[in-house]
PDB file of C-alpha atoms in Angstrom:
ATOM      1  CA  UNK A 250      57.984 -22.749 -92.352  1.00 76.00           C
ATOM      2  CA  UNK A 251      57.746 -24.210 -95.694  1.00 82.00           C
ATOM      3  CA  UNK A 252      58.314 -27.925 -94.397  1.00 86.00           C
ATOM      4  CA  UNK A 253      55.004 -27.134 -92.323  1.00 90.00           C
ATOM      5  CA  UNK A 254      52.930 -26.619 -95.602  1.00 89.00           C
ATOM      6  CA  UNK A 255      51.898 -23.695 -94.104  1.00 92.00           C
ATOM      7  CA  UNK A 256      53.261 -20.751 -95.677  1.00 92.00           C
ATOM      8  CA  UNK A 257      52.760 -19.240 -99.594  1.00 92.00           C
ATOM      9  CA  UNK A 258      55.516 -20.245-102.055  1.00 88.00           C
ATOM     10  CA  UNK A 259      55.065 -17.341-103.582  1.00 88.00           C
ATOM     11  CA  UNK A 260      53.932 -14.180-101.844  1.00 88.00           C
ATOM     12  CA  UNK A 261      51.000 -11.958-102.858  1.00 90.00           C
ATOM     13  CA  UNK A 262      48.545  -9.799-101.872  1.00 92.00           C
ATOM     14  CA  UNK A 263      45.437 -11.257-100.438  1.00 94.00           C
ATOM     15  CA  UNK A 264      42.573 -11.502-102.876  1.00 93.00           C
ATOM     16  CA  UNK A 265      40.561 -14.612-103.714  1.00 92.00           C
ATOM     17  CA  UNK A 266      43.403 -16.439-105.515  1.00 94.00           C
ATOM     18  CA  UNK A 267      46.020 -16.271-102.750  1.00 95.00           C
ATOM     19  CA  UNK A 268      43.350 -16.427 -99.942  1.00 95.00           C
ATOM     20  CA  UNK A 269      41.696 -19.841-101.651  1.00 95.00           C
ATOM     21  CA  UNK A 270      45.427 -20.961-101.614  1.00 95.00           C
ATOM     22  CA  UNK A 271      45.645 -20.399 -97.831  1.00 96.00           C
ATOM     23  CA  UNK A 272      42.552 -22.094 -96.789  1.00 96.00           C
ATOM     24  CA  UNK A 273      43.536 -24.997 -99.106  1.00 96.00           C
ATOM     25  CA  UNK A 274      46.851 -25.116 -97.384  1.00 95.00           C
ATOM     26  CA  UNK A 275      44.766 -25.278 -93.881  1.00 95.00           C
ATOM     27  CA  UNK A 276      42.210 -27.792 -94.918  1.00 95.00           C
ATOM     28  CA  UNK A 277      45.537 -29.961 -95.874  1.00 95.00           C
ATOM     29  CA  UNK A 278      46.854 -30.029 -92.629  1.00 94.00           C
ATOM     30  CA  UNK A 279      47.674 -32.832 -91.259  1.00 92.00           C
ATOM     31  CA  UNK A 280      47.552 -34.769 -87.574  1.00 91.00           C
ATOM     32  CA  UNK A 281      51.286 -35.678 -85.777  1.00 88.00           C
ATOM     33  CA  UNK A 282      50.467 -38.829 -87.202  1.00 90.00           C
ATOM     34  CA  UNK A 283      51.250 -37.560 -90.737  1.00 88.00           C
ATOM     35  CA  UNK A 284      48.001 -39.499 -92.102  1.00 91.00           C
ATOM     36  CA  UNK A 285      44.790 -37.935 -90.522  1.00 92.00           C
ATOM     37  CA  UNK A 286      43.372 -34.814 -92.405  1.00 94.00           C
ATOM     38  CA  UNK A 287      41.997 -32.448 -89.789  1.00 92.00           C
ATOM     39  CA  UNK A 288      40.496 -30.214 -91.729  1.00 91.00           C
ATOM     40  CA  UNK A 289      41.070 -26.702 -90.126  1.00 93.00           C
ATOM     41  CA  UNK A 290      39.002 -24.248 -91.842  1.00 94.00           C
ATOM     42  CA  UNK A 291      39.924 -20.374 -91.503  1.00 96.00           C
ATOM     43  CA  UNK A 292      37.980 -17.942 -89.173  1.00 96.00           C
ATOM     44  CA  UNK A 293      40.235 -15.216 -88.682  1.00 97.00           C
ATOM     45  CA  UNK A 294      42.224 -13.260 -91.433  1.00 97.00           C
ATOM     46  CA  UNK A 295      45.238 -10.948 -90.037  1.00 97.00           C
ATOM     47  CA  UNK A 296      46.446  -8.037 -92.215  1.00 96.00           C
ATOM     48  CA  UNK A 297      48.822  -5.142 -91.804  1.00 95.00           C
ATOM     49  CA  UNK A 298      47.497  -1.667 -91.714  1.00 95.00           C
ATOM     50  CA  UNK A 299      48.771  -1.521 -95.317  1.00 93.00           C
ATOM     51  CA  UNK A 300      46.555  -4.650 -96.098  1.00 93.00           C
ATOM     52  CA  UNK A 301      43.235  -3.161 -94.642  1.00 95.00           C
ATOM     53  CA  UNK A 302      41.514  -1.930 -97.258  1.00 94.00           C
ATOM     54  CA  UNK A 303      41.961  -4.698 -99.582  1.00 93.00           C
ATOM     55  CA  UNK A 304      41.221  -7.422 -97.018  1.00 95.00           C
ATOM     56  CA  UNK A 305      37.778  -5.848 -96.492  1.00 94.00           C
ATOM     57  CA  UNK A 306      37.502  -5.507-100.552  1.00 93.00           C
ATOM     58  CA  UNK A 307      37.842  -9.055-100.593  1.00 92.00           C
ATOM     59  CA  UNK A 308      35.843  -9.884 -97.521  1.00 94.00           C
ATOM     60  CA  UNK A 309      32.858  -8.375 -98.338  1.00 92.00           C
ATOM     61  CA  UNK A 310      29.461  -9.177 -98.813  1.00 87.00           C
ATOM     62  CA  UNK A 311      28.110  -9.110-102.726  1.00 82.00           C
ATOM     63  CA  UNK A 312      25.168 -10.122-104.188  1.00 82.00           C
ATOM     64  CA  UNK A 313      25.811 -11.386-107.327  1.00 78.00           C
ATOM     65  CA  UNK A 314      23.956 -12.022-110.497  1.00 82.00           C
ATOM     66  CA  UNK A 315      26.234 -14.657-111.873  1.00 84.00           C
ATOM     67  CA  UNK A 316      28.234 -17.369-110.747  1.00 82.00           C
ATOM     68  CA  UNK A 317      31.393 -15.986-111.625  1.00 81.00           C
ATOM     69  CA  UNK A 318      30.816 -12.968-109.758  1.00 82.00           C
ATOM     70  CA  UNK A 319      30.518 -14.358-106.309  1.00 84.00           C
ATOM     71  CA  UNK A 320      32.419 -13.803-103.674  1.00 84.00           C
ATOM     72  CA  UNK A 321      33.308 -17.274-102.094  1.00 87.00           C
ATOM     73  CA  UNK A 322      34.844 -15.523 -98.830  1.00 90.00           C
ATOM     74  CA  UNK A 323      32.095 -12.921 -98.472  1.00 89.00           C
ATOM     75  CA  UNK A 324      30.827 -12.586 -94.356  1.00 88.00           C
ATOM     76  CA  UNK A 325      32.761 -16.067 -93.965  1.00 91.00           C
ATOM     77  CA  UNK A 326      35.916 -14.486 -92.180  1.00 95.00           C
ATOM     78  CA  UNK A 327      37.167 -11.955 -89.550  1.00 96.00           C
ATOM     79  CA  UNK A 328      39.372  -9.806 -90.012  1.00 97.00           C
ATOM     80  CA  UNK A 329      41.958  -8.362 -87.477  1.00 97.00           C
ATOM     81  CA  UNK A 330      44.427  -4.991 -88.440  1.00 97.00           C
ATOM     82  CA  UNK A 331      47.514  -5.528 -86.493  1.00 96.00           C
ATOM     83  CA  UNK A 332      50.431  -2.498 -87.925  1.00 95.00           C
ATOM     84  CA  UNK A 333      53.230  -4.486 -87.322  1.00 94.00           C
ATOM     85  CA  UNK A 334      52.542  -6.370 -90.223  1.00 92.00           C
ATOM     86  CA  UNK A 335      54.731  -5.029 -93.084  1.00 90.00           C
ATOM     87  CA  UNK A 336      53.869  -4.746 -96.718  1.00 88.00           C
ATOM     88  CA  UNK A 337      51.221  -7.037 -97.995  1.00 88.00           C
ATOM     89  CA  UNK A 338      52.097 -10.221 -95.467  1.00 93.00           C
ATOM     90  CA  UNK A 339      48.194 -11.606 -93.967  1.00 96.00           C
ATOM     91  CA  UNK A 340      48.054 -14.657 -92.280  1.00 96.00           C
ATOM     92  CA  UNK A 341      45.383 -16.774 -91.630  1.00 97.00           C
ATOM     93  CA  UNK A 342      44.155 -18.451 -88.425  1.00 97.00           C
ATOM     94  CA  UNK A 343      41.386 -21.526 -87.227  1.00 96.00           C
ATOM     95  CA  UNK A 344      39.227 -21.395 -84.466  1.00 94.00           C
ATOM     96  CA  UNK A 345      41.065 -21.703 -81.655  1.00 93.00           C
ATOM     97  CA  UNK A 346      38.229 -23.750 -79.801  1.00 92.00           C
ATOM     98  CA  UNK A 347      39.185 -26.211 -82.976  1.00 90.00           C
ATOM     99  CA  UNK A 348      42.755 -25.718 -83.706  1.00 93.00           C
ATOM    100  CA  UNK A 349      44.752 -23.588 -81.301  1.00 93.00           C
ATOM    101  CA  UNK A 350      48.205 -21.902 -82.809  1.00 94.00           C
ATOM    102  CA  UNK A 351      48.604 -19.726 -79.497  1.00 93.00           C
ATOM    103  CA  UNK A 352      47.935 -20.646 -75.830  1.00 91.00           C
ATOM    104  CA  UNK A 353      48.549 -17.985 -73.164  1.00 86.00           C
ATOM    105  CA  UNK A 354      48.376 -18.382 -69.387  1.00 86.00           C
ATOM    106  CA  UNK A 355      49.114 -16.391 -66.149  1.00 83.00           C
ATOM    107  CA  UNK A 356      51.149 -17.030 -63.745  1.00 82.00           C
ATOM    108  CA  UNK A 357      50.422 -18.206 -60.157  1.00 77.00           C
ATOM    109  CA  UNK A 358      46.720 -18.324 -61.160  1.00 75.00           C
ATOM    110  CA  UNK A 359      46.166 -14.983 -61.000  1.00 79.00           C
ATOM    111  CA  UNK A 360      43.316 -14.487 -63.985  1.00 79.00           C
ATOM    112  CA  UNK A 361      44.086 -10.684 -63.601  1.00 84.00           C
ATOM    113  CA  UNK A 362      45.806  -7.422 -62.237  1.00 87.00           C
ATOM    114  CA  UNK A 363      46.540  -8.480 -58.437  1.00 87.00           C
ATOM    115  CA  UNK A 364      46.811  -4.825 -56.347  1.00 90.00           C
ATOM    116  CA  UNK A 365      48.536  -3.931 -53.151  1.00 91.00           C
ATOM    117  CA  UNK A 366      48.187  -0.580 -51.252  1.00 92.00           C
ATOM    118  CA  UNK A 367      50.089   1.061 -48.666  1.00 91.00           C
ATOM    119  CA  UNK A 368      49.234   4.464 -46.706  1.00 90.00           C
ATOM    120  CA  UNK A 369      52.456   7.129 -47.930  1.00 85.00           C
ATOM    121  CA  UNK A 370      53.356   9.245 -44.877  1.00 82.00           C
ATOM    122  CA  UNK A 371      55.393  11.491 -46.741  1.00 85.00           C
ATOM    123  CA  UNK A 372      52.406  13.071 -48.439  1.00 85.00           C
ATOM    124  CA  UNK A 373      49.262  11.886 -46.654  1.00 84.00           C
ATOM    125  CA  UNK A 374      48.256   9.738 -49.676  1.00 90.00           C
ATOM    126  CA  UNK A 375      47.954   6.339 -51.217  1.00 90.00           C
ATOM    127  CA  UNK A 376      50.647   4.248 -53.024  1.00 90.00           C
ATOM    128  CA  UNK A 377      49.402   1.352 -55.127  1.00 90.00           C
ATOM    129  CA  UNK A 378      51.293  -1.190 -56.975  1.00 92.00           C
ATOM    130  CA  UNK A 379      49.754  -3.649 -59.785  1.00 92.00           C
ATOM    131  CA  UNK A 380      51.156  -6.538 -61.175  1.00 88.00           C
ATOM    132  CA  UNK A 381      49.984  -8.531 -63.989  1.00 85.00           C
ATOM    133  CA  UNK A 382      52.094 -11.877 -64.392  1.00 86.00           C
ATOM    134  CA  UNK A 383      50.538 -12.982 -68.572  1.00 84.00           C
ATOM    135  CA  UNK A 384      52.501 -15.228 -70.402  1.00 87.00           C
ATOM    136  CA  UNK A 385      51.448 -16.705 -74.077  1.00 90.00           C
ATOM    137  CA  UNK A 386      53.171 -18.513 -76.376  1.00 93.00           C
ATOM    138  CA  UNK A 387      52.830 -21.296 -79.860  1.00 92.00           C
ATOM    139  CA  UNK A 388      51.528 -24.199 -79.497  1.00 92.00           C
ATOM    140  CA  UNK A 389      50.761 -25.755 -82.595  1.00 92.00           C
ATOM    141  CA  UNK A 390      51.408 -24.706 -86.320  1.00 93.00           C
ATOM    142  CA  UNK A 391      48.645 -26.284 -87.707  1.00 93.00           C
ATOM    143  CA  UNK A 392      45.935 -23.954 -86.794  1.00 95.00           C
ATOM    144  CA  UNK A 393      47.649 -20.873 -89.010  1.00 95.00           C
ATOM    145  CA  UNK A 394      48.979 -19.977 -92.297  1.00 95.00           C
ATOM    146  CA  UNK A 395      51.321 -17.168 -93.484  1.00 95.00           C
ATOM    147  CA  UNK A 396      51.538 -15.373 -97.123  1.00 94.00           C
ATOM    148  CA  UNK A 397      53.734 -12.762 -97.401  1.00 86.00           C
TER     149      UNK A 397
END
């Protein structure tokens, strides 16, 4: 939402421009109290499959012989391929250890799958039944920041 500071103006495709405009929009960020900086630096950049090639173009590693060569994001981010993502939209996202967007839980403190079995008498086998009760959902909108 653009009231959150935390989406692009103007969309583009990531390179170093529009992804030194994201993290400059993250570092911004601002505690509830509307005063505090808190200074949420990117670890994670998500791209759509369409996005992929140019994310890692831009990620990357080089070993430059002038100043103005250098790649300021280079080995400094993930990056995370998700298809859903349409077109050239990337978003970026803190450390969630630092700055949580998404918080997930499961329900009746079941950390994973919980399995029953029963004997079948109609065909001298097993029948098995899994359940897996996982719930997520945002927390925060600090923590991320959307171009596209």
């Amino acid at each position: 939402d653009a009231s959150h500071a935390n989406l692009a103006a103007t969309a583009g495709a990531i390179d170093v421009t529009t992804l030194s405009a994201g993290r400059q929009a993250m570092r911004d960020q601002k505690a509830m109290d509307g005063k505090t900086f808190i200074n949420a630096a990117p670890r994670t950049v998500l791209v759509g499959s369409a996005g992929e090639t140019a994310a890692e173009q831009v990620l990357a590693t080089i070993n430059a012989a002038q100043v103005g060569d250098v790649n300021p994001f280079g080995g400094k981010l993930g990056l995370e391929v998700d298809p859903r993502l349409t077109g050239t939209m990337w978003r970026l996202f803190a450390d969630p250890a630092t700055c949580p967007v998404i918080e997930y839980a499961y329900l009746n403190a079941a950390s994973g799958p919980q399995l029953a079995q029963r004997e079948n008498w109609s065909n001298g086998g097993w029948e098995w039944r899994v359940i897996f009760d996982f719930g997520c959902g945002l927390i925060d909108y600090r923590g991320t920041y959307q171009n596209g």
